[in-house]
């Protein structure tokens, strides 16, 4: 593994443990690969692609597990319409692997502004990376398997943030639950319908006029008491924090920020102004460590009121408009007023107004100050959301308790401070599919704590989509239903009784699986491995390389989500004989062994299917309606046994930052028709009950009595 610094790259601090060797010549960087590079005012890298090369990675982007055939752009963008032709979403995750049948190559382009990845779009057998600048660090990983490459890369960017365990519960959100009564009634409905829930989100309306770190006194009077009332029901409130800070004299954040020079500045050295939800705003210069320390300390205002989790929004940063943008547009409009417009002039006029938000020109008109040097925002654009979340993450380090934190915009390295959600998706089956395909790529970029808005943010969800989406999301660490203002309500109790019952089973199944999911999360974090993996990470047959809608998960599971509407089953591909676990509810399920090959499997709406690999076990508990109420006195072993299977369950206290990870190991053997179980570690094996299937298609149920 090697890296090469071109020019004088800005230190993004994406890589914190540099395991690569610095090379002095650009040519040496790509030795033994087919990459070529040209450096001028911009940097261009190309590489021929073999017919069967698969490209994995790039984190949060449109399209498939295999990124071939499309163009992707890394430039953190607030675009609420994730249509197939969109090149950029909210994150900038410039790590990918070319998985060739001979020699896999991993590349990380550490560059904080725009990078375009043409993965065989323009020329089908050529990859072309265009870096919009002449200073960058390029990392190249060769000579290892793709699994090794991912591990080395993850090791170099450091361990993931660790959320509290309650953040693995079901979370309910909507823009907006606009006052205490609305929040309380949501909690009541969940309890009334016997639906699991661990937190309720507060979107921008909890704030006083959208001012960060303030509370709307009318809707949320006696906020501290309210937080503690909810807490006494074991429910957490998770407020949103936006990047833009309102310009308003007397507002603490505004006053302190201006006084101390904490905001980004324009070319005249005045705080830059852009409009977002609060109207005209200044934008904290998060890339400056002093600003981070200041802004981070403000989260404590809410923590002091009992808050234990946050989501950082609009931190690409999103800018609705600037005064200059409006002036440009109005000036243009005035210039053509009364004229007989040519059609191109008309389109220009339209574009001027349609393009007021997130203008490149605006991003080029403000500056960051780091160590006394001024940097144009455009050149560091992709570091903004990362450093906002870092501000919070650094502030939380002084606390004993873990704080939930996730962000919309991100760059590689941000995973050390928080997770991400995938932004404003839609209530479209295509976006459920996208959620499935994106998870492994997010993991490869370091983001373990992530998930999509279940049911879709924009547009109107129906109960079938919500059920199918929730079934997949059972496995995503962030398990949150969120929806946009103006859309059909989509909390799990909003549809008919049958749908509520189906969703109840899905949510409860998540709680049953949480010990396993949390354990696998801890392991992925500790071992620098992936929670979600393409099939080809575990199977070397050719067909596995082209499977896009099945994923390997944790130790031993294969996820087989239903992602089409109105279907009663799905095609699945099994690279080996596998046990199919068809779940109606945690305690209502069937097993069937399927041979290696292609199958069509029936999966009714109330069912989900999960593959269990040979000699693998999983562990579930009885569900509860809160993570904190789960009782693990009895745990249930499920599995598929040929001769010997082991499972190690990792756990910690789920609360404290420095809690020690403990584990216990279950070993199960099958010989001469007899099952044997033994345990090592801190758990009483007598509390285990098992229901497993053996290779010879026999089912074995029982309790351990050793
Ligand atoms: O301009 O806070 O992605 O989750 O509900 C929209 C309101 C701002 C965008 C976020 C979404 C959130 C919404 N926000």
XYZ file of C-alpha atoms and ligand atoms in Angstrom:
720
model
C 0.000 0.000 0.000
C 1.290 3.355 -1.002
C 0.316 6.955 -1.058
C 1.507 9.963 -2.930
C 1.024 13.633 -2.192
C 0.468 15.745 -5.252
C 1.309 19.406 -4.616
C 0.393 20.633 -1.153
C -2.822 18.930 -0.174
C -4.930 20.233 2.693
C -4.823 17.830 5.620
C -8.381 16.487 5.709
C -7.602 14.178 8.650
C -9.529 11.427 6.924
C -6.570 9.106 7.438
C -5.338 8.998 11.001
C -3.253 5.813 11.050
C -1.250 5.935 7.912
C -0.450 2.327 7.134
C 0.749 3.173 3.636
C 4.213 3.914 2.440
C 4.849 7.378 1.047
C 6.323 7.248 -2.452
C 8.290 10.037 -4.057
C 7.234 9.499 -7.650
C 3.762 9.535 -9.008
C 4.647 6.613 -11.309
C 5.707 4.494 -8.327
C 2.294 4.922 -6.776
C 0.647 2.943 -9.521
C 3.388 0.403 -10.033
C 1.899 -3.030 -10.674
C -1.526 -1.522 -11.423
C -2.879 -0.297 -14.734
C -3.522 3.215 -13.476
C -2.027 6.214 -15.194
C -2.031 9.764 -13.917
C -1.610 13.208 -15.414
C -1.188 16.325 -13.284
C -1.823 19.783 -14.695
C -4.181 22.386 -13.290
C -6.358 19.401 -12.470
C -5.471 15.776 -11.824
C -6.696 12.996 -14.077
C -6.341 9.311 -13.382
C -7.357 6.579 -15.772
C -7.414 2.838 -15.684
C -8.587 0.271 -18.240
C -11.359 -2.007 -17.027
C -11.515 -5.688 -17.803
C -14.810 -7.119 -18.913
C -15.501 -8.811 -15.584
C -14.124 -6.153 -13.242
C -16.570 -5.107 -10.575
C -16.266 -1.709 -8.872
C -17.371 -1.564 -5.246
C -17.503 1.445 -2.980
C -17.995 5.213 -3.295
C -20.276 5.253 -0.259
C -23.419 7.312 -0.584
C -24.262 7.325 -4.263
C -26.990 6.321 -6.662
C -27.037 3.020 -8.548
C -25.844 -0.436 -7.740
C -23.471 -2.360 -5.569
C -21.369 -2.513 -8.715
C -20.668 1.090 -9.676
C -19.753 0.410 -13.311
C -21.321 2.235 -16.213
C -22.191 5.499 -14.483
C -20.681 8.855 -13.526
C -20.499 9.903 -9.889
C -19.490 13.203 -8.439
C -18.216 13.835 -4.951
C -19.571 17.203 -4.002
C -21.809 17.263 -0.925
C -25.186 18.338 -2.267
C -28.600 19.006 -0.776
C -30.776 17.557 -3.497
C -34.098 16.144 -2.315
C -34.793 14.293 -5.559
C -32.602 11.230 -5.774
C -33.357 10.495 -9.400
C -31.231 8.024 -11.377
C -29.373 10.804 -13.182
C -28.215 12.515 -9.992
C -24.450 12.452 -9.696
C -24.045 13.766 -6.149
C -25.846 13.144 -2.921
C -24.920 14.437 0.545
C -21.681 12.547 1.176
C -18.229 12.561 -0.408
C -16.765 9.087 -0.026
C -13.897 8.699 -2.464
C -12.901 5.128 -1.725
C -13.527 2.284 -4.141
C -12.149 -1.086 -5.171
C -11.736 -2.468 -8.644
C -12.340 -6.124 -8.041
C -10.667 -7.767 -10.988
C -10.490 -11.514 -11.214
C -6.718 -11.298 -10.927
C -5.534 -8.337 -8.867
C -7.900 -6.145 -6.848
C -6.950 -2.468 -6.465
C -8.271 -0.036 -3.873
C -8.060 3.725 -4.374
C -8.789 6.529 -1.957
C -8.765 10.026 -3.429
C -8.266 12.288 -0.447
C -9.338 15.609 -1.875
C -11.823 17.976 -0.205
C -13.502 19.456 -3.261
C -15.124 18.117 -6.408
C -14.012 14.761 -7.802
C -15.711 13.100 -10.754
C -15.616 9.339 -11.110
C -16.495 8.087 -14.555
C -16.754 4.362 -13.950
C -16.918 3.316 -17.579
C -19.670 5.654 -18.718
C -17.976 7.661 -21.462
C -15.803 4.736 -22.526
C -17.203 1.469 -21.293
C -13.895 -0.197 -20.507
C -12.187 2.794 -18.951
C -12.341 4.372 -15.545
C -11.553 8.064 -15.369
C -11.178 10.132 -12.216
C -11.084 13.907 -12.610
C -9.930 15.820 -9.547
C -10.863 19.478 -9.638
C -7.554 20.823 -8.320
C -3.850 20.112 -8.298
C -3.267 19.216 -4.658
C -4.429 15.836 -3.468
C -3.289 12.702 -1.688
C -3.928 9.453 -3.504
C -3.811 6.128 -1.679
C -3.381 2.948 -3.638
C -3.870 -0.528 -2.164
C -2.674 -3.488 -4.172
C -1.620 -7.067 -3.845
C -4.238 -8.018 -1.321
C -7.668 -9.540 -1.513
C -10.550 -7.083 -1.580
C -11.395 -8.063 1.995
C -7.843 -7.195 3.054
C -7.941 -3.926 1.133
C -11.120 -2.859 2.894
C -9.676 -3.786 6.252
C -6.435 -1.887 5.677
C -8.385 1.112 4.496
C -10.744 1.029 7.488
C -7.796 0.657 9.843
C -6.171 3.714 8.356
C -9.243 5.904 8.879
C -9.854 4.728 12.442
C -12.611 3.118 14.430
C -16.276 3.994 14.029
C -18.188 6.087 16.509
C -20.120 3.963 19.021
C -23.764 4.876 19.554
C -25.635 4.033 22.745
C -27.599 0.796 22.609
C -31.007 2.488 22.730
C -30.110 3.946 19.298
C -30.494 0.393 17.937
C -34.153 0.518 18.836
C -36.970 1.745 16.630
C -37.011 5.508 16.156
C -39.937 7.579 14.979
C -39.613 10.881 13.223
C -41.632 13.296 11.138
C -41.249 16.851 9.985
C -42.759 17.815 12.323
C -44.078 16.824 15.685
C -44.455 20.494 16.313
C -45.291 20.587 20.017
C -45.257 18.525 23.200
C -48.790 17.291 22.680
C -47.926 15.959 19.228
C -44.858 14.162 20.571
C -46.744 12.776 23.533
C -49.590 11.490 21.415
C -47.125 9.654 19.174
C -45.639 7.973 22.241
C -49.129 7.117 23.509
C -50.159 5.604 20.184
C -47.073 3.400 20.118
C -47.782 2.164 23.624
C -51.470 1.715 22.915
C -50.732 -0.352 19.818
C -48.028 -2.370 21.574
C -45.365 -1.131 19.151
C -41.702 -0.948 20.153
C -40.154 2.518 20.277
C -37.012 4.053 21.750
C -36.965 7.618 20.526
C -38.960 10.398 18.927
C -37.349 13.053 16.772
C -37.679 16.791 17.023
C -37.406 18.473 13.654
C -36.762 22.200 13.171
C -40.018 23.351 14.784
C -38.845 22.648 18.328
C -36.532 25.629 17.995
C -37.426 29.231 18.575
C -37.506 30.596 15.013
C -35.148 27.882 13.806
C -32.337 29.161 16.023
C -29.882 26.419 16.955
C -29.755 25.542 20.657
C -32.968 27.384 21.515
C -36.384 25.976 22.386
C -39.728 27.200 21.137
C -41.379 28.261 24.399
C -44.894 28.098 23.001
C -44.778 24.508 21.766
C -42.223 23.129 24.183
C -42.585 24.974 27.499
C -40.785 23.411 30.496
C -38.658 21.476 28.074
C -36.451 19.905 30.729
C -39.439 18.477 32.531
C -40.846 17.210 29.246
C -37.578 15.462 28.374
C -37.559 13.852 31.776
C -41.233 12.790 31.510
C -40.429 11.046 28.263
C -37.315 9.565 29.791
C -39.387 8.120 32.618
C -41.206 6.204 29.864
C -37.791 5.144 28.551
C -38.152 7.322 25.489
C -35.519 9.725 24.218
C -36.057 12.903 22.239
C -33.590 13.545 19.435
C -33.440 17.191 18.290
C -32.098 18.402 14.951
C -29.258 20.933 14.657
C -28.789 22.905 11.432
C -25.574 24.384 10.107
C -26.807 27.930 9.433
C -27.157 30.233 12.455
C -29.696 33.048 12.435
C -28.520 36.619 12.230
C -30.333 38.282 15.096
C -28.935 40.685 17.602
C -29.192 39.359 21.121
C -29.045 35.721 19.949
C -26.122 34.203 21.815
C -24.751 32.136 18.949
C -24.857 35.085 16.584
C -23.295 37.497 19.070
C -20.485 35.194 20.181
C -19.781 33.987 16.668
C -19.430 37.486 15.269
C -17.411 38.746 18.240
C -14.896 35.924 18.033
C -14.693 35.537 14.280
C -16.165 32.019 14.352
C -18.174 32.399 11.139
C -17.019 31.909 7.554
C -16.159 35.244 5.972
C -16.665 36.829 2.586
C -13.868 38.396 0.576
C -14.160 41.626 2.587
C -13.646 39.791 5.865
C -17.315 40.177 6.891
C -19.296 37.139 8.068
C -20.736 35.469 4.989
C -24.524 35.626 4.662
C -26.726 32.961 3.136
C -30.365 32.179 3.787
C -31.652 28.908 5.197
C -34.611 28.091 7.479
C -34.031 30.931 9.956
C -33.767 33.445 7.095
C -30.406 35.136 6.772
C -27.677 33.158 8.473
C -23.992 32.994 9.188
C -22.162 29.692 8.840
C -19.778 28.529 11.564
C -16.287 27.901 10.253
C -16.200 24.304 11.503
C -12.885 23.615 9.822
C -11.279 25.947 12.341
C -10.658 24.024 15.607
C -11.595 26.996 17.792
C -14.972 27.268 16.117
C -15.485 23.560 16.585
C -14.741 23.784 20.290
C -17.163 26.709 20.638
C -20.005 25.213 18.596
C -19.500 21.799 20.164
C -19.836 23.261 23.634
C -23.321 24.524 22.712
C -24.672 20.985 22.382
C -24.252 20.834 26.133
C -27.096 23.315 26.494
C -29.430 20.573 25.291
C -27.555 17.772 27.015
C -28.043 19.692 30.261
C -31.771 19.521 29.574
C -31.564 15.735 29.370
C -31.014 15.238 25.618
C -28.881 12.234 24.610
C -28.916 12.312 20.824
C -28.802 14.711 17.872
C -28.970 14.787 14.084
C -26.997 17.396 12.149
C -28.798 18.670 9.063
C -28.250 21.114 6.169
C -24.499 20.836 6.579
C -23.395 20.462 2.947
C -23.974 23.363 3.674
C -27.362 23.909 2.046
C -27.925 27.543 1.092
C -31.408 28.490 -0.113
C -30.220 31.790 -1.559
C -27.785 34.637 -1.160
C -28.454 38.313 -1.718
C -25.981 38.227 -4.624
C -27.811 35.333 -6.215
C -31.110 37.180 -6.064
C -29.484 40.356 -7.392
C -28.003 38.452 -10.343
C -31.365 36.937 -11.156
C -33.340 40.152 -10.722
C -30.805 42.120 -12.737
C -31.117 39.631 -15.542
C -34.884 39.778 -15.335
C -34.876 43.566 -15.422
C -32.534 43.532 -18.406
C -34.976 41.565 -20.503
C -38.188 43.046 -19.167
C -40.605 44.042 -21.922
C -38.481 42.417 -24.634
C -39.702 39.794 -27.038
C -37.703 36.941 -25.493
C -35.859 34.405 -27.571
C -36.480 30.957 -26.220
C -32.892 30.619 -24.927
C -33.222 33.913 -23.045
C -36.398 32.609 -21.495
C -34.655 29.430 -20.344
C -31.787 31.496 -18.953
C -34.274 33.554 -16.996
C -35.891 30.449 -15.618
C -32.554 28.867 -14.723
C -31.442 32.020 -12.890
C -34.355 31.646 -10.497
C -34.457 27.866 -10.377
C -30.751 27.788 -9.635
C -30.775 30.154 -6.663
C -30.058 27.415 -4.128
C -26.632 25.886 -3.554
C -24.965 27.935 -6.321
C -21.354 27.136 -7.074
C -20.748 30.874 -7.257
C -21.927 31.256 -3.667
C -19.729 28.392 -2.483
C -16.819 30.219 -4.085
C -17.607 33.463 -2.303
C -16.692 32.627 1.271
C -13.644 31.531 3.219
C -12.383 29.363 6.045
C -9.484 30.253 8.281
C -7.252 27.440 9.464
C -3.969 28.135 11.258
C -4.001 31.707 10.007
C -4.392 30.704 6.353
C -7.503 31.539 4.422
C -9.117 28.884 2.192
C -11.890 29.341 -0.291
C -14.926 27.309 0.765
C -15.257 25.671 -2.633
C -11.827 24.110 -2.202
C -12.764 22.566 1.162
C -16.481 22.099 0.495
C -16.667 18.398 1.304
C -15.183 18.896 4.766
C -17.948 21.114 6.075
C -20.530 18.637 7.354
C -17.755 16.325 8.518
C -16.352 19.040 10.737
C -19.737 20.123 12.042
C -20.246 16.583 13.281
C -16.701 16.476 14.517
C -17.420 19.620 16.562
C -20.205 17.725 18.314
C -18.249 14.483 18.586
C -15.268 16.213 20.144
C -17.529 17.964 22.636
C -19.075 14.627 23.654
C -15.704 13.083 24.412
C -15.735 14.699 27.843
C -18.932 12.854 28.749
C -19.050 9.437 30.254
C -22.319 8.653 28.526
C -22.452 7.949 24.788
C -24.450 10.410 22.729
C -26.251 9.441 19.540
C -25.053 11.560 16.644
C -25.558 11.340 12.930
C -25.248 13.748 10.085
C -26.538 14.371 6.582
C -23.359 15.639 4.886
C -20.150 13.694 5.395
C -16.632 12.968 4.239
C -14.531 9.924 4.957
C -13.253 10.191 8.530
C -16.488 11.597 9.927
C -17.519 8.085 10.971
C -15.275 8.531 14.006
C -17.707 11.148 15.338
C -21.100 10.032 14.113
C -23.150 8.074 11.645
C -25.154 9.228 8.651
C -28.663 8.937 7.368
C -29.121 8.946 3.639
C -31.191 12.130 3.420
C -34.354 12.967 1.554
C -35.267 9.778 -0.249
C -38.792 9.128 -1.534
C -41.580 6.697 -0.816
C -40.514 4.814 -3.927
C -39.690 1.105 -4.256
C -36.596 2.280 -6.168
C -35.352 3.918 -2.989
C -35.875 0.817 -0.894
C -33.752 -0.933 -3.502
C -31.187 1.877 -3.310
C -31.082 1.534 0.469
C -30.200 -2.166 0.063
C -27.470 -1.498 -2.475
C -25.961 1.414 -0.588
C -25.387 -0.252 2.766
C -22.205 -2.179 1.874
C -20.711 0.900 0.194
C -21.407 3.010 3.265
C -19.729 0.389 5.435
C -16.708 0.379 3.120
C -16.361 4.122 3.711
C -16.373 3.590 7.467
C -20.029 4.403 8.149
C -21.457 1.575 10.210
C -24.179 3.503 11.981
C -26.394 4.387 9.071
C -29.809 3.901 7.558
C -32.398 5.472 5.284
C -35.705 7.151 6.095
C -37.915 4.067 6.299
C -41.090 4.436 4.262
C -39.469 7.274 2.327
C -39.132 10.946 3.234
C -40.764 12.597 0.230
C -43.963 11.369 -1.385
C -46.741 9.249 0.036
C -45.999 5.813 1.393
C -48.459 2.958 1.414
C -48.565 0.190 3.973
C -46.995 -2.418 1.698
C -43.931 -0.271 1.024
C -43.601 0.534 4.713
C -43.810 -3.141 5.686
C -41.259 -4.283 3.106
C -38.929 -1.405 3.890
C -39.149 -2.036 7.630
C -38.353 -5.715 7.029
C -35.081 -4.795 5.366
C -34.323 -2.055 7.890
C -34.555 -4.613 10.710
C -30.848 -5.008 9.946
C -29.744 -1.385 9.492
C -28.231 -0.003 12.702
C -30.208 3.224 12.304
C -33.848 2.044 12.257
C -35.846 5.231 11.771
C -39.111 6.063 10.015
C -39.097 9.714 8.897
C -41.293 11.689 6.521
C -41.595 15.128 5.027
C -44.134 17.754 5.873
C -47.202 17.465 3.670
C -46.846 13.752 3.034
C -49.262 11.061 4.161
C -48.695 10.098 7.785
C -46.703 6.873 7.948
C -46.173 5.913 11.554
C -46.655 2.146 11.891
C -50.127 2.486 13.421
C -51.511 4.806 10.706
C -52.772 2.224 8.268
C -55.245 -0.621 8.835
C -55.170 -3.138 11.701
C -53.626 -5.817 9.548
C -50.727 -3.543 8.569
C -50.227 -2.466 12.168
C -50.042 -6.110 13.180
C -47.533 -6.856 10.426
C -45.386 -3.904 11.434
C -45.649 -4.878 15.091
C -44.147 -8.252 14.223
C -41.379 -6.640 12.198
C -40.481 -4.127 14.899
C -40.597 -6.795 17.583
C -38.436 -9.034 15.472
C -35.836 -6.248 15.333
C -35.846 -6.107 19.135
C -35.401 -9.890 19.262
C -32.463 -9.630 16.906
C -30.867 -6.641 18.629
C -28.424 -8.659 20.744
C -27.059 -10.187 17.571
C -27.132 -6.933 15.556
C -25.389 -5.015 18.322
C -22.839 -7.776 18.712
C -22.104 -7.782 14.987
C -21.831 -3.990 15.023
C -19.296 -4.159 17.867
C -17.304 -6.784 15.964
C -17.312 -4.851 12.693
C -16.143 -1.789 14.578
C -13.412 -3.640 16.445
C -12.206 -5.749 13.533
C -12.453 -3.050 10.838
C -14.831 -5.204 8.864
C -18.162 -4.786 7.094
C -21.543 -5.452 8.607
C -23.182 -5.569 5.144
C -21.244 -7.270 2.347
C -21.735 -8.128 -1.302
C -22.006 -11.899 -1.824
C -18.641 -11.897 -3.574
C -16.959 -10.998 -0.285
C -17.806 -14.481 0.902
C -18.204 -16.584 -2.204
C -15.771 -16.785 -5.073
C -18.064 -18.201 -7.749
C -18.695 -16.045 -10.804
C -22.412 -15.553 -10.330
C -22.011 -14.119 -6.828
C -20.173 -11.187 -8.388
C -23.309 -10.028 -10.151
C -25.863 -10.421 -7.376
C -27.203 -6.967 -6.519
C -30.180 -7.600 -4.256
C -28.933 -10.066 -1.655
C -26.389 -9.169 1.007
C -24.257 -11.035 3.482
C -24.759 -9.726 6.998
C -22.754 -10.114 10.185
C -21.641 -13.606 11.031
C -23.468 -16.111 8.890
C -26.615 -14.449 7.579
C -27.750 -13.696 4.048
C -30.348 -10.948 3.674
C -32.975 -11.644 1.031
C -35.228 -8.583 1.136
C -38.379 -8.294 -0.949
C -38.026 -5.004 -2.792
C -40.781 -5.169 -5.390
C -44.397 -4.200 -5.032
C -47.251 -6.699 -5.374
C -45.040 -9.765 -5.390
C -45.557 -12.889 -3.358
C -41.969 -13.995 -3.372
C -38.611 -13.478 -4.974
C -35.798 -15.134 -6.867
C -32.782 -15.969 -4.809
C -29.381 -17.293 -5.674
C -27.570 -19.560 -3.252
C -23.869 -20.221 -3.819
C -24.145 -23.170 -1.424
C -26.765 -25.199 0.411
C -28.393 -22.762 2.841
C -31.072 -22.778 5.509
C -33.928 -20.405 4.757
C -35.529 -18.960 7.861
C -38.988 -17.628 7.024
C -40.114 -15.305 9.779
C -43.703 -14.246 10.436
C -42.806 -13.222 13.949
C -39.925 -13.913 16.296
C -41.759 -16.953 17.641
C -43.593 -17.927 14.455
C -41.321 -19.120 11.683
C -40.425 -22.015 9.408
C -37.166 -23.506 8.237
C -36.340 -24.986 4.882
C -33.049 -26.175 3.487
C -32.455 -25.092 -0.090
C -29.792 -26.532 -2.325
C -27.129 -24.512 -4.045
C -28.516 -22.717 -7.115
C -31.412 -20.523 -8.222
C -34.796 -20.647 -6.565
C -38.073 -18.850 -6.398
C -39.194 -18.554 -2.792
C -42.672 -17.540 -1.646
C -42.621 -14.617 0.758
C -45.997 -13.236 1.775
C -46.193 -9.626 2.845
C -46.142 -10.550 6.513
C -43.046 -12.669 6.010
C -39.357 -12.082 5.645
C -36.743 -14.582 4.624
C -33.207 -14.797 5.916
C -30.531 -17.234 4.837
C -28.403 -18.953 7.475
C -25.116 -20.345 6.232
C -23.795 -23.781 6.953
C -22.357 -24.157 10.444
C -23.588 -20.757 11.536
C -25.712 -19.769 14.512
C -27.611 -16.694 15.490
C -29.098 -15.738 18.782
C -32.373 -14.010 19.553
C -34.143 -12.972 22.703
C -37.768 -12.296 23.517
C -38.740 -8.869 22.167
C -39.744 -5.907 24.297
C -41.029 -2.447 23.539
C -37.852 -0.685 24.681
C -34.225 -1.676 24.228
C -33.721 -1.118 27.941
C -36.441 -3.648 28.775
C -35.008 -6.539 26.810
C -34.479 -9.492 29.020
C -31.846 -11.971 28.031
C -32.511 -14.508 30.733
C -33.496 -16.942 28.062
C -31.966 -16.713 24.632
C -32.808 -18.767 21.595
C -30.245 -20.267 19.262
C -31.168 -20.625 15.598
C -28.815 -22.207 13.157
C -27.812 -24.593 10.443
C -25.443 -27.288 11.504
C -23.321 -29.670 9.527
C -20.833 -30.697 12.199
C -19.688 -27.764 14.281
C -20.796 -24.165 14.635
C -19.600 -21.411 16.915
C -21.047 -18.044 17.674
C -19.511 -15.346 19.817
C -21.900 -12.795 21.238
C -20.243 -9.473 22.076
C -21.860 -6.972 24.386
C -21.123 -4.058 26.646
C -23.182 -1.872 28.971
C -24.631 -0.018 25.991
C -24.337 3.316 27.769
C -20.846 4.385 28.647
C -18.093 5.441 26.319
C -15.508 3.336 28.112
C -17.616 0.295 28.764
C -15.621 -2.881 28.293
C -16.693 -5.242 25.543
C -17.306 -8.730 26.878
C -18.288 -11.829 25.039
C -19.349 -15.411 25.378
C -19.023 -18.207 22.934
C -21.505 -20.913 22.086
C -20.242 -24.038 20.426
C -22.675 -26.495 18.966
C -21.694 -29.820 17.486
C -23.604 -32.493 15.646
C -22.269 -35.988 15.561
C -23.976 -39.350 15.106
C -27.357 -37.691 15.263
C -26.660 -35.999 18.585
C -26.539 -32.257 19.305
C -24.124 -30.957 21.865
C -23.861 -27.397 23.159
C -21.181 -25.805 25.263
C -20.554 -22.234 26.333
C -17.514 -20.253 27.301
C -17.629 -16.890 28.992
C -19.965 -14.894 31.069
C -23.343 -16.513 30.379
C -25.186 -19.385 31.907
C -25.540 -21.910 29.123
C -28.554 -23.375 30.873
C -30.493 -20.339 29.803
C -30.221 -21.253 26.154
C -32.936 -22.885 24.145
C -32.234 -24.065 20.664
C -34.134 -24.747 17.499
C -31.713 -25.656 14.753
C -31.687 -27.654 11.559
C -28.968 -30.109 10.695
C -27.446 -30.916 7.323
C -29.477 -34.129 7.113
C -32.656 -32.034 7.274
C -33.597 -32.856 10.845
C -34.928 -30.272 13.211
C -33.626 -30.259 16.773
C -35.346 -28.322 19.505
C -34.508 -28.253 23.120
C -33.117 -26.544 26.134
C -29.583 -26.830 27.282
C -29.162 -28.773 30.432
C -25.568 -29.239 31.222
O -34.930 21.790 3.903
O -35.635 19.958 8.850
O -33.076 16.013 5.199
O -34.786 15.078 7.193
O -36.906 16.756 7.967
C -35.371 20.642 4.565
C -36.515 19.629 7.826
C -34.626 20.491 5.862
C -33.958 18.219 5.451
C -33.709 16.895 6.098
C -35.018 16.315 6.584
C -35.664 17.271 7.552
C -35.873 18.632 6.868
N -34.586 19.144 6.379
